[in-house]
């Protein structure tokens, strides 16, 4: 039987089984009204939103303990994070709706984060500790009107944990387990994760201090490697909040994150002793003043990143960025919600490299010239009617110090009809986005081009969502995205290369299906399937078809277990052939992953012990040609709250 047919059959069978169970079991399931915020900056009920938003709650995160942020997000519809199942230090590539890293914007507590020293100006999810995260919202489609550059295929809003309402509370979590390839069956303990948090509220002051560490060894970066490549990360986070009055409050925060990742020379395909070290410092404040029917908020953050690469081609990168977002929210009679704001972003970077055959570092990118500033005024309005019509529309004017002005806009109508059995929602949207050229693409002395224009994206979506009285939520969305001014690394001949805008237009389209069934009070199924079609020139490592499913069972009040499944279709990859001096294409075969998780609450729910078994059938596969992936592995841990 064809693998794709088999996967569709399994998904459909699970869905039919779920519906049949719903008809038999009439016991209502308690469920709070789901609220989403990312698509409008307002708290809106799910049925009032014109988008299908994926929300990963704290309860769901607790049932995925031991997994990284990249692994968790990789199971959602329309998303392929290449490297999530490889060596812990593997670079991550975000392929969402056929896009690349530079088309994905990551927010932490609502404010955009990036790394100006990266070629794609993207944020590295390896810098985040999953235990410090409260929830995740994923908004797909172009969202530059609210969030600016990079919000072309998705916005991933990661909300960090907040302080407990008690005067003092402490949380501890520890995980240890294996980290081995498909060929290794030694089950040595090579994965250690430890996290501690102290938090609370004293009168008008709230505080949270957390620290986390991960050390992972035992798995080589290369599939053919024999020497393990270690990954070591530390994460420190401090948040303070003070409520001056019912009208005014302020939060300040600071974080320091660092990881060291051993890696091998992928060009030669042999073990090396290369090392990459990345350090990040983030500081910010967020005052908020609330007045009658509205509020004024400032989100301001400073971010500094230092990367040091020790290899046969050593390099150092230093980058600084400032992001300030000042906006006013106003609510007109619970029908009109408006946001007026201005976003300011300033980036600068420098790099140092050792020339071929040299011994001393030379400055590559000069920080005196490698900088730019964005000043973007924007407006957004949401209309929520009494008869089911909802409209979300906005516009933003990007003012860039290098290339001038650029306008983006969005229109997102939806209609919700309420029935006795739940609701039915139809939605459509058309939105544009832009991707600012990175500092590397603009100012690198060898490959940079200061004449680059922003990449342009336009996305059309149409879809429907049905909810059955908190028993089931099913949605399907069709998307079509066009890219213009694509920035490519162009061969100019005579071994000369430069970043240039490409005149050709590219298209990515697809269908996303998501189902969430409460089969009984104790049995729940979530599943999603994505079909993505991308022009051949942009299809590298993007699966045409991908399926995820999770069956969760609350065995009793204190015991939970789940079985999760992932199918990833064939993909095209390329590698550099050092004999022909050419890039050659190769096909990466499809694969299936099955994981098991179990947890048990003890000590009056103050302590939870858990275990997970990943890649149960020890399937061999590759995410990136020539690099290793994890085989069957076991992790055991506990969390304690005092």
Coordinates of C-alpha atoms in Angstrom, one line a residue:
X1 CA 0.0 0.0 0.0
X2 CA 1.2 3.5 -0.8
X3 CA 2.6 5.3 2.3
X4 CA 0.5 8.4 1.7
X5 CA -2.7 6.4 1.2
X6 CA -1.9 4.5 4.4
X7 CA -1.4 7.7 6.4
X8 CA -4.7 9.2 5.0
X9 CA -6.4 6.0 6.0
X10 CA -5.1 6.1 9.5
X11 CA -6.1 9.7 9.9
X12 CA -9.6 9.2 8.5
X13 CA -10.1 6.1 10.6
X14 CA -9.1 7.9 13.8
X15 CA -11.5 10.7 12.9
X16 CA -14.4 8.4 12.1
X17 CA -13.8 6.5 15.3
X18 CA -13.8 9.8 17.2
X19 CA -17.1 10.9 15.7
X20 CA -18.7 7.5 16.5
X21 CA -17.5 7.8 20.1
X22 CA -19.0 11.3 20.3
X23 CA -22.4 10.0 19.3
X24 CA -22.3 7.3 22.0
X25 CA -20.9 9.5 24.8
X26 CA -23.2 12.4 25.6
X27 CA -21.4 13.5 28.8
X28 CA -20.4 17.2 28.3
X29 CA -16.7 18.1 28.6
X30 CA -15.8 21.2 30.6
X31 CA -13.7 23.6 28.5
X32 CA -13.0 27.2 29.1
X33 CA -13.7 29.7 26.2
X34 CA -10.4 29.8 24.2
X35 CA -9.0 33.3 23.8
X36 CA -6.5 34.4 21.2
X37 CA -4.6 37.6 21.0
X38 CA -1.8 37.4 18.3
X39 CA -4.0 38.3 15.3
X40 CA -5.3 41.6 16.7
X41 CA -3.4 42.4 20.0
X42 CA -6.9 42.2 21.7
X43 CA -8.3 39.3 23.8
X44 CA -10.8 37.8 21.4
X45 CA -12.8 34.6 21.6
X46 CA -11.7 32.0 19.0
X47 CA -14.9 32.3 17.0
X48 CA -14.5 36.1 16.7
X49 CA -11.0 35.7 15.1
X50 CA -10.7 35.6 11.3
X51 CA -7.7 33.3 11.5
X52 CA -7.1 29.7 12.5
X53 CA -4.6 30.1 15.3
X54 CA -2.8 27.2 17.0
X55 CA -2.5 27.7 20.7
X56 CA -0.3 25.4 22.8
X57 CA -1.4 25.9 26.5
X58 CA 0.5 25.4 29.7
X59 CA -1.4 22.1 30.3
X60 CA -0.3 20.8 26.9
X61 CA 3.3 21.9 27.5
X62 CA 3.3 20.0 30.7
X63 CA 2.3 16.9 28.8
X64 CA 5.3 17.4 26.5
X65 CA 8.0 17.7 29.1
X66 CA 11.5 16.7 28.0
X67 CA 11.0 18.1 24.5
X68 CA 12.5 21.3 23.1
X69 CA 10.6 24.3 21.8
X70 CA 11.5 23.3 18.3
X71 CA 10.2 19.8 18.7
X72 CA 6.9 21.0 20.2
X73 CA 6.3 23.6 17.4
X74 CA 7.3 21.0 14.8
X75 CA 4.1 19.0 15.4
X76 CA 1.7 21.8 14.4
X77 CA 0.0 22.2 11.0
X78 CA 1.9 23.8 8.2
X79 CA 5.3 23.7 10.0
X80 CA 8.5 21.8 9.3
X81 CA 11.5 22.7 11.6
X82 CA 14.4 21.0 10.0
X83 CA 16.9 19.9 12.7
X84 CA 14.4 19.5 15.5
X85 CA 15.0 15.7 15.6
X86 CA 18.7 15.8 15.0
X87 CA 21.7 16.4 17.2
X88 CA 20.8 18.9 19.9
X89 CA 23.3 21.4 18.5
X90 CA 22.0 21.2 14.9
X91 CA 21.1 24.5 13.3
X92 CA 17.4 24.9 12.9
X93 CA 15.6 25.8 9.6
X94 CA 12.0 27.0 9.8
X95 CA 9.9 25.9 6.7
X96 CA 6.4 27.3 7.2
X97 CA 4.0 27.3 4.3
X98 CA 6.9 26.9 1.9
X99 CA 8.9 29.8 3.3
X100 CA 12.3 30.0 4.9
X101 CA 13.7 31.3 8.2
X102 CA 13.6 35.0 7.2
X103 CA 9.9 34.8 6.6
X104 CA 9.1 33.7 10.2
X105 CA 8.9 36.2 13.0
X106 CA 9.3 35.1 16.6
X107 CA 7.9 37.1 19.5
X108 CA 8.7 36.8 23.2
X109 CA 6.0 38.2 25.3
X110 CA 4.6 40.1 22.3
X111 CA 7.8 41.8 21.2
X112 CA 9.8 40.7 18.1
X113 CA 13.2 39.1 18.6
X114 CA 15.9 38.6 15.9
X115 CA 19.6 38.1 15.5
X116 CA 21.0 40.8 13.1
X117 CA 24.2 38.9 12.7
X118 CA 22.5 36.0 11.0
X119 CA 22.2 35.9 7.2
X120 CA 18.5 35.5 7.5
X121 CA 18.1 37.9 10.5
X122 CA 16.2 35.0 12.3
X123 CA 16.0 34.1 15.9
X124 CA 17.5 30.9 17.1
X125 CA 15.0 28.8 19.1
X126 CA 17.9 26.9 20.7
X127 CA 18.4 29.9 23.0
X128 CA 15.0 29.3 24.6
X129 CA 14.3 26.9 27.5
X130 CA 11.0 25.1 27.2
X131 CA 10.5 25.0 31.0
X132 CA 10.4 28.9 31.1
X133 CA 7.5 29.0 28.6
X134 CA 3.9 29.5 29.6
X135 CA 2.1 29.2 26.3
X136 CA 2.7 29.5 22.5
X137 CA 0.4 31.0 19.9
X138 CA 1.1 30.4 16.2
X139 CA -0.5 32.7 13.7
X140 CA 0.1 31.7 10.1
X141 CA -0.1 34.0 7.0
X142 CA 1.3 37.5 6.3
X143 CA 1.1 39.7 9.5
X144 CA 3.5 42.6 8.8
X145 CA 0.7 45.2 9.4
X146 CA 0.9 44.4 13.1
X147 CA 4.4 43.0 13.5
X148 CA 6.6 44.4 10.7
X149 CA 9.5 42.7 8.9
X150 CA 9.7 39.0 8.7
X151 CA 6.0 38.2 9.5
X152 CA 5.4 36.7 6.0
X153 CA 4.5 33.1 6.7
X154 CA 4.0 32.9 10.4
X155 CA 4.2 34.7 13.7
X156 CA 5.2 32.6 16.7
X157 CA 4.3 34.3 19.9
X158 CA 6.0 32.7 22.9
X159 CA 4.7 33.8 26.3
X160 CA 7.1 33.2 29.2
X161 CA 5.9 32.2 32.6
X162 CA 4.7 34.7 35.1
X163 CA 4.9 35.0 38.9
X164 CA 2.6 33.0 41.2
X165 CA 0.0 34.8 43.2
X166 CA 1.5 33.4 46.4
X167 CA 4.1 35.3 48.3
X168 CA 6.7 32.7 47.4
X169 CA 6.6 29.6 45.2
X170 CA 9.3 27.4 43.9
X171 CA 9.4 25.0 40.9
X172 CA 11.9 22.4 40.1
X173 CA 12.3 20.1 37.1
X174 CA 14.9 17.5 36.2
X175 CA 15.1 15.2 33.2
X176 CA 17.7 12.6 32.3
X177 CA 17.8 10.1 29.5
X178 CA 19.5 8.7 26.5
X179 CA 20.6 10.5 23.3
X180 CA 21.5 7.9 20.7
X181 CA 21.3 7.2 17.0
X182 CA 19.5 4.3 15.3
X183 CA 22.6 2.2 15.3
X184 CA 23.4 2.7 19.0
X185 CA 21.5 0.5 21.5
X186 CA 23.6 1.1 24.5
X187 CA 21.0 3.3 26.3
X188 CA 23.7 5.3 28.1
X189 CA 22.5 8.4 30.0
X190 CA 23.7 11.3 27.9
X191 CA 20.9 13.9 28.3
X192 CA 20.6 16.0 31.4
X193 CA 18.1 18.9 31.9
X194 CA 17.6 20.8 35.1
X195 CA 15.5 23.9 35.8
X196 CA 14.6 25.9 38.9
X197 CA 12.3 28.9 39.4
X198 CA 11.5 31.0 42.4
X199 CA 8.5 33.4 42.1
X200 CA 5.7 35.1 43.9
X201 CA 3.7 38.3 44.6
X202 CA 4.2 40.5 47.6
X203 CA 1.6 43.3 47.8
X204 CA 2.0 45.2 44.5
X205 CA 5.3 43.6 43.5
X206 CA 5.6 40.4 41.6
X207 CA 8.9 38.6 40.8
X208 CA 10.2 35.6 39.0
X209 CA 13.8 34.2 38.7
X210 CA 14.5 31.1 36.8
X211 CA 17.6 29.2 35.8
X212 CA 17.9 26.2 33.4
X213 CA 20.7 24.0 32.1
X214 CA 20.9 21.3 29.5
X215 CA 23.8 19.0 28.7
X216 CA 23.5 16.5 25.9
X217 CA 26.2 14.2 24.5
X218 CA 26.5 10.8 22.8
X219 CA 25.3 11.6 19.3
X220 CA 27.5 12.8 16.5
X221 CA 26.4 15.6 14.3
X222 CA 27.3 13.6 11.2
X223 CA 25.5 10.4 10.2
X224 CA 28.9 8.9 9.5
X225 CA 30.6 10.4 12.5
X226 CA 32.1 8.3 15.3
X227 CA 32.9 11.0 17.8
X228 CA 29.9 12.5 19.8
X229 CA 29.2 16.2 19.6
X230 CA 28.0 17.8 22.8
X231 CA 25.5 20.5 23.4
X232 CA 25.6 22.6 26.6
X233 CA 23.2 25.5 27.3
X234 CA 22.3 27.7 30.3
X235 CA 19.4 30.0 30.6
X236 CA 18.8 32.7 33.2
X237 CA 15.7 34.8 33.4
X238 CA 14.5 37.6 35.8
X239 CA 11.1 39.4 35.6
X240 CA 9.9 42.1 38.0
X241 CA 6.5 43.7 37.9
X242 CA 4.9 46.5 40.0
X243 CA 1.3 47.6 40.0
X244 CA 1.2 51.2 40.9
X245 CA -2.6 51.5 40.6
X246 CA -5.5 50.0 38.8
X247 CA -4.5 52.2 35.9
X248 CA -0.7 51.8 35.7
X249 CA 1.6 48.9 35.9
X250 CA 5.1 48.1 34.7
X251 CA 7.2 45.0 34.0
X252 CA 10.9 44.8 33.5
X253 CA 13.0 41.8 32.6
X254 CA 16.4 40.6 31.8
X255 CA 17.7 37.3 30.4
X256 CA 21.1 35.8 29.7
X257 CA 21.3 32.7 27.5
X258 CA 24.3 30.8 26.3
X259 CA 24.9 27.6 24.4
X260 CA 28.0 25.7 23.1
X261 CA 27.5 23.3 20.3
X262 CA 30.1 20.9 18.9
X263 CA 29.8 20.4 15.2
X264 CA 31.5 18.6 12.3
X265 CA 32.6 19.7 8.9
X266 CA 29.7 18.9 6.6
X267 CA 31.6 19.7 3.4
X268 CA 34.3 17.1 4.0
X269 CA 31.9 14.7 5.8
X270 CA 34.4 13.8 8.5
X271 CA 34.6 14.3 12.3
X272 CA 36.1 17.6 13.4
X273 CA 36.5 19.4 16.7
X274 CA 34.6 22.5 15.6
X275 CA 32.7 24.5 18.2
X276 CA 30.1 27.2 18.0
X277 CA 29.3 29.4 21.0
X278 CA 26.3 31.8 21.1
X279 CA 25.6 34.2 23.9
X280 CA 22.5 36.4 24.2
X281 CA 21.5 39.2 26.6
X282 CA 18.0 40.6 26.5
X283 CA 16.7 43.5 28.6
X284 CA 13.4 45.2 28.4
X285 CA 10.5 47.0 30.0
X286 CA 6.8 47.1 29.4
X287 CA 4.8 49.9 31.1
X288 CA 1.0 49.9 30.5
X289 CA -1.5 52.7 31.3
X290 CA -5.2 51.8 31.3
X291 CA -7.9 54.3 30.8
X292 CA -11.6 54.2 30.2
X293 CA -12.1 51.7 27.2
X294 CA -8.5 51.7 26.3
X295 CA -4.8 51.4 27.2
X296 CA -1.4 52.6 26.1
X297 CA 1.5 50.1 26.1
X298 CA 5.2 50.3 25.4
X299 CA 7.2 47.2 24.7
X300 CA 10.9 48.1 24.5
X301 CA 13.7 45.6 24.4
X302 CA 17.5 45.6 23.8
X303 CA 19.1 42.4 22.5
X304 CA 22.8 41.6 22.2
X305 CA 24.2 38.5 20.5
X306 CA 27.8 37.3 20.3
X307 CA 28.7 34.2 18.2
X308 CA 32.1 32.6 18.1
X309 CA 32.9 29.9 15.6
X310 CA 36.0 27.8 16.1
X311 CA 36.7 25.8 13.0
X312 CA 39.0 25.6 10.0
X313 CA 37.3 28.9 9.0
X314 CA 37.0 30.8 12.3
X315 CA 34.7 33.8 12.6
X316 CA 33.2 36.0 15.3
X317 CA 29.9 38.0 15.0
X318 CA 28.5 40.7 17.3
X319 CA 25.1 42.2 16.9
X320 CA 22.9 44.6 18.8
X321 CA 19.2 45.4 18.2
X322 CA 16.7 47.7 19.8
X323 CA 12.9 47.2 19.3
X324 CA 10.4 49.6 20.7
X325 CA 6.6 49.2 20.0
X326 CA 4.3 51.9 21.4
X327 CA 0.6 51.4 20.7
X328 CA -2.8 52.6 21.9
X329 CA -5.7 50.1 22.1
X330 CA -9.2 51.4 22.2
X331 CA -12.5 49.6 22.5
X332 CA -15.7 51.2 21.1
X333 CA -18.7 49.5 22.7
X334 CA -17.3 46.0 22.3
X335 CA -17.8 46.3 18.5
X336 CA -14.9 48.3 17.3
X337 CA -11.4 47.5 18.5
X338 CA -8.6 49.8 17.3
X339 CA -4.8 49.8 17.5
X340 CA -2.7 52.8 16.6
X341 CA 1.0 52.4 17.1
X342 CA 4.6 53.1 16.0
X343 CA 7.3 50.5 15.9
X344 CA 11.0 51.5 15.9
X345 CA 13.8 49.0 15.3
X346 CA 17.5 49.6 15.1
X347 CA 20.0 46.9 14.2
X348 CA 23.8 46.9 13.9
X349 CA 26.5 44.3 13.6
X350 CA 30.2 43.5 13.1
X351 CA 32.1 40.4 12.1
X352 CA 35.7 39.2 12.2
X353 CA 37.2 36.4 10.1
X354 CA 40.6 34.8 9.6
X355 CA 41.4 35.1 5.9
X356 CA 42.4 31.8 4.1
X357 CA 46.0 31.0 5.1
X358 CA 46.1 33.7 7.8
X359 CA 46.5 33.6 11.5
X360 CA 45.0 36.8 12.8
X361 CA 41.4 38.0 12.8
X362 CA 40.4 40.8 10.4
X363 CA 37.3 42.8 10.5
X364 CA 34.8 41.7 7.9
X365 CA 31.7 43.8 8.4
X366 CA 32.2 47.3 9.8
X367 CA 29.7 48.3 12.6
X368 CA 30.1 52.0 11.6
X369 CA 28.3 51.2 8.3
X370 CA 26.4 48.0 9.0
X371 CA 23.3 49.4 10.6
X372 CA 19.8 50.4 9.7
X373 CA 16.7 51.8 11.3
X374 CA 13.0 51.0 10.7
X375 CA 10.3 53.5 11.9
X376 CA 6.9 52.1 11.1
X377 CA 3.6 53.7 12.0
X378 CA 0.6 51.3 11.8
X379 CA -3.1 51.0 12.4
X380 CA -5.4 48.1 12.9
X381 CA -9.2 47.8 13.4
X382 CA -11.4 44.9 14.4
X383 CA -15.2 44.9 14.0
X384 CA -17.2 42.4 15.9
X385 CA -21.0 42.5 14.9
X386 CA -24.0 41.1 16.7
X387 CA -25.0 39.0 13.7
X388 CA -21.7 37.1 13.2
X389 CA -19.7 39.3 10.8
X390 CA -16.1 40.0 11.9
X391 CA -13.6 42.2 10.1
X392 CA -9.9 42.6 10.9
X393 CA -8.1 45.2 8.7
X394 CA -4.9 47.2 9.0
X395 CA -2.0 49.0 7.3
X396 CA 1.7 49.8 8.1
X397 CA 4.1 52.2 6.5
X398 CA 7.7 50.8 6.7
X399 CA 10.3 53.6 6.7
X400 CA 13.8 52.0 6.2
X401 CA 17.0 54.0 6.4
X402 CA 18.5 52.1 3.4
X403 CA 15.7 51.6 0.9
X404 CA 13.0 54.1 1.8
X405 CA 9.3 53.5 2.3
X406 CA 7.1 50.4 1.8
X407 CA 3.4 50.0 2.5
X408 CA 1.7 46.7 3.6
X409 CA -1.9 46.1 4.4
X410 CA -4.3 43.3 5.4
X411 CA -8.1 42.6 5.1
X412 CA -9.5 39.6 7.0
X413 CA -13.3 39.2 7.1
X414 CA -15.0 36.2 8.7
X415 CA -18.6 35.1 9.5
X416 CA -19.7 32.9 12.4
X417 CA -23.1 31.3 12.6
X418 CA -24.1 29.9 16.0
X419 CA -26.2 26.8 16.2
X420 CA -27.4 24.6 19.1
X421 CA -24.6 22.2 18.4
X422 CA -21.9 24.9 18.3
X423 CA -20.8 27.2 15.6
X424 CA -19.6 27.3 12.0
X425 CA -17.1 29.9 10.8
X426 CA -16.0 30.9 7.3
X427 CA -13.0 33.1 6.8
X428 CA -11.0 34.7 4.1
X429 CA -8.0 37.1 4.1
X430 CA -5.6 38.9 1.9
X431 CA -2.5 40.3 3.4
X432 CA 0.9 41.6 2.3
X433 CA 4.2 41.4 4.1
X434 CA 7.8 42.5 3.6
X435 CA 11.2 41.0 4.6
X436 CA 14.0 43.5 5.3
X437 CA 17.4 42.6 3.8
X438 CA 19.7 41.5 6.6
X439 CA 22.8 43.5 7.5
X440 CA 24.9 40.7 6.2
X441 CA 23.2 40.8 2.8
X442 CA 23.5 44.6 2.7
X443 CA 27.0 45.2 4.0
X444 CA 29.2 42.1 3.7
X445 CA 32.3 43.3 1.9
X446 CA 32.4 40.3 -0.4
X447 CA 28.8 39.5 -1.1
X448 CA 26.7 42.4 0.2
X449 CA 24.6 44.7 -1.9
X450 CA 23.3 48.0 -0.5
X451 CA 20.9 48.3 -3.5
X452 CA 18.7 45.5 -2.2
X453 CA 15.0 46.0 -1.9
X454 CA 12.7 44.3 0.6
X455 CA 11.2 40.9 -0.3
X456 CA 7.5 41.2 -0.9
X457 CA 4.9 38.6 0.0
X458 CA 1.2 38.5 -0.6
X459 CA -1.0 35.7 1.0
X460 CA -4.6 34.8 0.2
X461 CA -6.4 32.5 2.6
X462 CA -9.9 30.9 2.6
X463 CA -11.2 28.4 5.1
X464 CA -13.8 27.2 7.5
X465 CA -14.0 26.0 11.1
X466 CA -16.7 24.1 12.9
X467 CA -17.0 23.6 16.7
X468 CA -19.3 20.9 18.1
X469 CA -20.3 22.0 21.7
X470 CA -16.8 21.7 23.0
X471 CA -16.7 18.1 21.8
X472 CA -14.8 18.8 18.6
X473 CA -13.1 21.6 16.6
X474 CA -12.3 21.0 13.0
X475 CA -10.8 23.5 10.5
X476 CA -9.5 23.5 7.0
X477 CA -7.6 26.4 5.3
X478 CA -6.4 26.9 1.8
X479 CA -3.5 29.3 1.3
X480 CA -1.7 30.8 -1.7
X481 CA 1.4 33.0 -1.2
X482 CA 3.3 34.9 -3.9
X483 CA 6.9 36.1 -3.4
X484 CA 8.5 39.0 -5.3
X485 CA 11.9 40.6 -5.1
X486 CA 13.2 37.3 -3.7
X487 CA 16.8 37.8 -2.4
X488 CA 19.1 35.1 -3.7
X489 CA 22.8 34.4 -3.7
X490 CA 23.6 34.9 -7.4
X491 CA 26.5 33.6 -9.3
X492 CA 27.9 36.5 -11.4
X493 CA 30.6 34.4 -13.1
X494 CA 34.3 34.2 -12.5
X495 CA 33.8 32.8 -9.0
X496 CA 32.0 36.1 -8.0
X497 CA 28.8 36.0 -6.0
X498 CA 26.5 38.7 -4.7
X499 CA 23.1 38.9 -3.0
X500 CA 20.5 40.3 -5.5
X501 CA 16.8 40.7 -5.9
X502 CA 15.4 38.2 -8.4
X503 CA 12.8 39.4 -10.9
X504 CA 11.0 36.1 -11.1
X505 CA 7.9 35.5 -9.0
X506 CA 7.5 32.4 -6.8
X507 CA 4.3 30.8 -5.5
X508 CA 3.6 28.5 -2.6
X509 CA 0.2 27.0 -1.9
X510 CA -1.4 24.3 0.2
X511 CA -4.1 23.0 2.5
X512 CA -4.0 22.7 6.2
X513 CA -6.5 20.4 8.1
X514 CA -6.7 20.5 11.9
X515 CA -9.0 18.3 14.1
X516 CA -9.4 18.4 17.9
X517 CA -11.8 15.7 19.3
X518 CA -12.8 15.2 22.9
X519 CA -13.8 11.5 22.3
X520 CA -14.9 11.0 25.9
X521 CA -14.2 12.9 29.1
X522 CA -10.9 11.2 29.4
X523 CA -9.9 10.5 25.8
X524 CA -8.8 13.2 23.4
X525 CA -7.5 13.1 19.8
X526 CA -5.7 16.0 18.0
X527 CA -4.6 15.6 14.5
X528 CA -3.4 17.8 11.6
X529 CA -2.4 17.2 8.0
X530 CA -0.7 19.7 5.6
X531 CA -0.3 19.6 1.8
X532 CA 2.3 22.1 0.5
X533 CA 3.1 22.8 -3.1
X534 CA 6.2 25.0 -3.8
X535 CA 7.9 26.1 -7.0
X536 CA 10.8 23.8 -7.6
X537 CA 13.4 26.5 -7.1
X538 CA 12.2 26.9 -3.5
X539 CA 11.3 23.3 -2.5
X540 CA 14.5 22.4 -0.7
X541 CA 13.8 20.2 2.4
X542 CA 10.1 21.1 2.3
X543 CA 7.8 18.0 2.5
X544 CA 4.8 18.0 0.2
X545 CA 2.7 16.1 2.8
X546 CA 3.0 16.0 6.6
X547 CA 0.7 14.5 9.3
X548 CA 0.7 14.8 13.1
X549 CA -1.5 13.1 15.5
X550 CA -1.8 12.7 19.3
X551 CA -4.1 10.5 21.3
X552 CA -4.2 11.5 25.0
X553 CA -5.8 9.4 27.7
X554 CA -6.5 10.6 31.3
X555 CA -6.3 7.1 32.9
X556 CA -7.4 8.5 36.2
X557 CA -7.2 11.7 38.1
X558 CA -3.5 11.5 38.6
X559 CA -2.3 9.5 35.6
X560 CA -2.0 10.7 32.0
X561 CA -0.6 9.0 28.9
X562 CA -0.4 9.8 25.2
X563 CA 0.7 8.3 21.9
X564 CA 1.9 10.7 19.2
X565 CA 2.6 10.1 15.6
X566 CA 4.3 12.0 12.8
X567 CA 4.6 11.3 9.1
X568 CA 7.0 13.4 7.0
X569 CA 7.0 13.0 3.2
X570 CA 9.9 12.8 0.8
X571 CA 12.0 15.9 0.5
X572 CA 14.7 17.2 -1.9
X573 CA 18.0 18.1 -0.4
X574 CA 21.4 19.2 -1.9
X575 CA 25.0 18.7 -0.9
X576 CA 28.3 20.0 -2.1
X577 CA 30.4 17.5 -4.0
X578 CA 34.0 18.3 -3.4
X579 CA 35.0 16.2 -6.4
X580 CA 32.9 18.0 -9.0
X581 CA 32.8 21.3 -7.1
X582 CA 29.1 21.4 -7.7
X583 CA 25.9 21.2 -5.6
X584 CA 24.0 18.0 -6.3
X585 CA 20.4 17.1 -5.4
X586 CA 19.4 14.1 -3.4
X587 CA 16.1 12.6 -2.3
X588 CA 15.4 12.2 1.4
X589 CA 13.0 9.3 2.0
X590 CA 9.8 9.8 4.0
X591 CA 9.6 8.6 7.6
X592 CA 7.2 7.8 10.4
X593 CA 7.8 8.5 14.1
X594 CA 5.8 7.2 17.0
X595 CA 6.3 8.4 20.6
X596 CA 4.8 7.5 24.0
X597 CA 4.5 9.6 27.1
X598 CA 3.2 8.9 30.6
X599 CA 3.0 11.0 33.8
X600 CA 1.8 10.5 37.4
X601 CA 0.9 13.2 39.9
X602 CA 1.9 12.4 43.5
X603 CA 2.2 14.3 46.8
X604 CA -1.2 16.0 46.5
X605 CA -0.4 17.1 42.9
X606 CA 2.8 18.9 44.0
X607 CA 5.0 16.5 42.3
X608 CA 4.8 14.9 38.9
X609 CA 7.0 12.1 37.6
X610 CA 7.0 11.4 33.8
X611 CA 8.7 9.4 31.1
X612 CA 8.7 9.4 27.3
X613 CA 9.8 6.9 24.8
X614 CA 10.6 8.5 21.4
X615 CA 10.9 6.9 17.9
X616 CA 9.6 3.6 19.3
X617 CA 10.3 1.6 16.2
X618 CA 13.9 3.1 15.9
X619 CA 13.2 4.3 12.4
X620 CA 16.2 5.4 10.4
X621 CA 15.8 8.7 8.5
X622 CA 17.5 12.0 7.7
X623 CA 16.3 15.6 8.2
X624 CA 19.4 17.0 6.6
X625 CA 21.5 15.0 4.1
X626 CA 24.6 13.5 5.7
X627 CA 23.6 14.4 9.3
X628 CA 22.4 12.2 12.1
X629 CA 19.0 11.9 13.7
X630 CA 17.8 10.5 17.0
X631 CA 16.9 6.8 17.2
X632 CA 14.9 5.2 20.0
X633 CA 15.4 7.2 23.2
X634 CA 14.1 7.2 26.7
X635 CA 13.8 10.2 29.1
X636 CA 12.6 10.1 32.7
X637 CA 12.0 13.2 34.9
X638 CA 10.1 14.9 37.6
X639 CA 8.7 18.3 38.4
X640 CA 8.1 19.6 41.9
X641 CA 6.1 22.7 42.9
X642 CA 6.3 24.1 46.4

